[in-house]
XYZ file of C-alpha atoms in Angstrom:
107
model
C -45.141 35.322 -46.329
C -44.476 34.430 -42.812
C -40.566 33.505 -41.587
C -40.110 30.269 -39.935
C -37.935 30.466 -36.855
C -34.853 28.445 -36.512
C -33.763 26.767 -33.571
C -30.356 28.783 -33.821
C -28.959 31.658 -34.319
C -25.847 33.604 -34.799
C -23.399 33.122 -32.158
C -24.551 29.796 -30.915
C -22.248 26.877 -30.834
C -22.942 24.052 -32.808
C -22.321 20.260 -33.618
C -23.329 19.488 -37.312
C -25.339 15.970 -37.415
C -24.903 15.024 -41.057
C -22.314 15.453 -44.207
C -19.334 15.422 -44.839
C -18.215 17.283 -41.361
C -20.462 14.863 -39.133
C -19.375 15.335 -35.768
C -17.657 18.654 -35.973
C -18.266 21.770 -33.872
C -18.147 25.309 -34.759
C -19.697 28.680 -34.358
C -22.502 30.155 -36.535
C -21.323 33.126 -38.603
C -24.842 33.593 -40.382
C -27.962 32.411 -41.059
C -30.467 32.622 -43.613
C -33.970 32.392 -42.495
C -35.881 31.880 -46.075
C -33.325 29.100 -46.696
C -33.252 27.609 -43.522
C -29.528 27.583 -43.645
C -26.655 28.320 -41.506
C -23.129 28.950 -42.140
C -20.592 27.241 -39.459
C -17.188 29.005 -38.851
C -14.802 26.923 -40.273
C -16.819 24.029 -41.512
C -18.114 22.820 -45.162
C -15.049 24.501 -46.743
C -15.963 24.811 -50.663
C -12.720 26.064 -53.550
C -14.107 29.167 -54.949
C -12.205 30.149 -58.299
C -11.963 34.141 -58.226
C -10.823 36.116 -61.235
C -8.700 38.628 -60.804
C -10.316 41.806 -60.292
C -9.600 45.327 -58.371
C -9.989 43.970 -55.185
C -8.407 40.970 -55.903
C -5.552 41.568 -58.613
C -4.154 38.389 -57.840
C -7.172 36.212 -58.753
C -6.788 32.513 -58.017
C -8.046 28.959 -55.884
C -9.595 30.177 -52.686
C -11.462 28.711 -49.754
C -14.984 29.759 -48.462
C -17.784 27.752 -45.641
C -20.878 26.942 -47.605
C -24.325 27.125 -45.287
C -25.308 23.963 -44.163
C -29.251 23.410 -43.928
C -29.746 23.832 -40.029
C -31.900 20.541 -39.705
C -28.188 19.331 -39.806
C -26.465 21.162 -37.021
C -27.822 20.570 -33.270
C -27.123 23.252 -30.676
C -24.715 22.687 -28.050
C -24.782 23.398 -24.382
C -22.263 26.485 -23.874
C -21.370 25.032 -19.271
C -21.868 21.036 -20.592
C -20.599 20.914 -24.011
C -23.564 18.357 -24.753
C -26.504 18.620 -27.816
C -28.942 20.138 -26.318
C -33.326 21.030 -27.515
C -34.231 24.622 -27.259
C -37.173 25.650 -25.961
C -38.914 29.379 -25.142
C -40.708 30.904 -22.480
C -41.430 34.121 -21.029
C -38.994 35.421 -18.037
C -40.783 36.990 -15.269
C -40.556 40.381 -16.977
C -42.273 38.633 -19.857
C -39.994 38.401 -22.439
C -39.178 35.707 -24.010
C -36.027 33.865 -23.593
C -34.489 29.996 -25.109
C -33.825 27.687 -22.362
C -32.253 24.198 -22.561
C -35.239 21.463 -22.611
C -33.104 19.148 -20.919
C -31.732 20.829 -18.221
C -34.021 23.734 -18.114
C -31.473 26.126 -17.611
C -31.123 29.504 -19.601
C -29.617 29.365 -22.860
């Protein structure tokens, strides 16, 4: 079963397309490849019920970010603050590095 890459990853800054939070920004905490989903820092809040428990002995109404399918989020240009395409090619060492299809800088 071969993993299909994403067009993000952790760390990148991005602007989510679609939803609820359409037009946001935020920061990916993780992403799940098999999924295709990302989770945004701060975004698609969901109320999680918790029971209390050992860790929690309080239990009660809390709030958690829910992944959001990464078709939805676009990656955003870290000097322009614009969406931006990612693209790869090989540096002159050749390894491979993402680079911004529209101004063909290094991402």
């Amino acid at each position: 079963m071969n993993k299909k890459k994403l067009h993000v990853k952790t760390g990148d800054t991005v602007k989510v397309l679609a939803g609820d939070e359409r037009g946001k920004t935020g920061r990916i905490t993780a992403v799940n490849i098999e999924k295709q989903r990302v989770t945004v820092e701060g975004l698609n809040l969901v109320t999680k019920h918790t029971k209390p428990s050992a860790q929690n002995p309080q239990g009660g109404i809390t709030k958690k970010e829910a992944p959001i399918h990464a078709s939805n989020v676009a990656l955003v240009d870290p000097k322009s603050g614009e969406t931006i395409k990612a693209g790869t090619r090989k540096n002159s060492e050749g390894k491979p590095e993402r680079y911004s299809k529209k101004t063909g800088e290094v991402i």
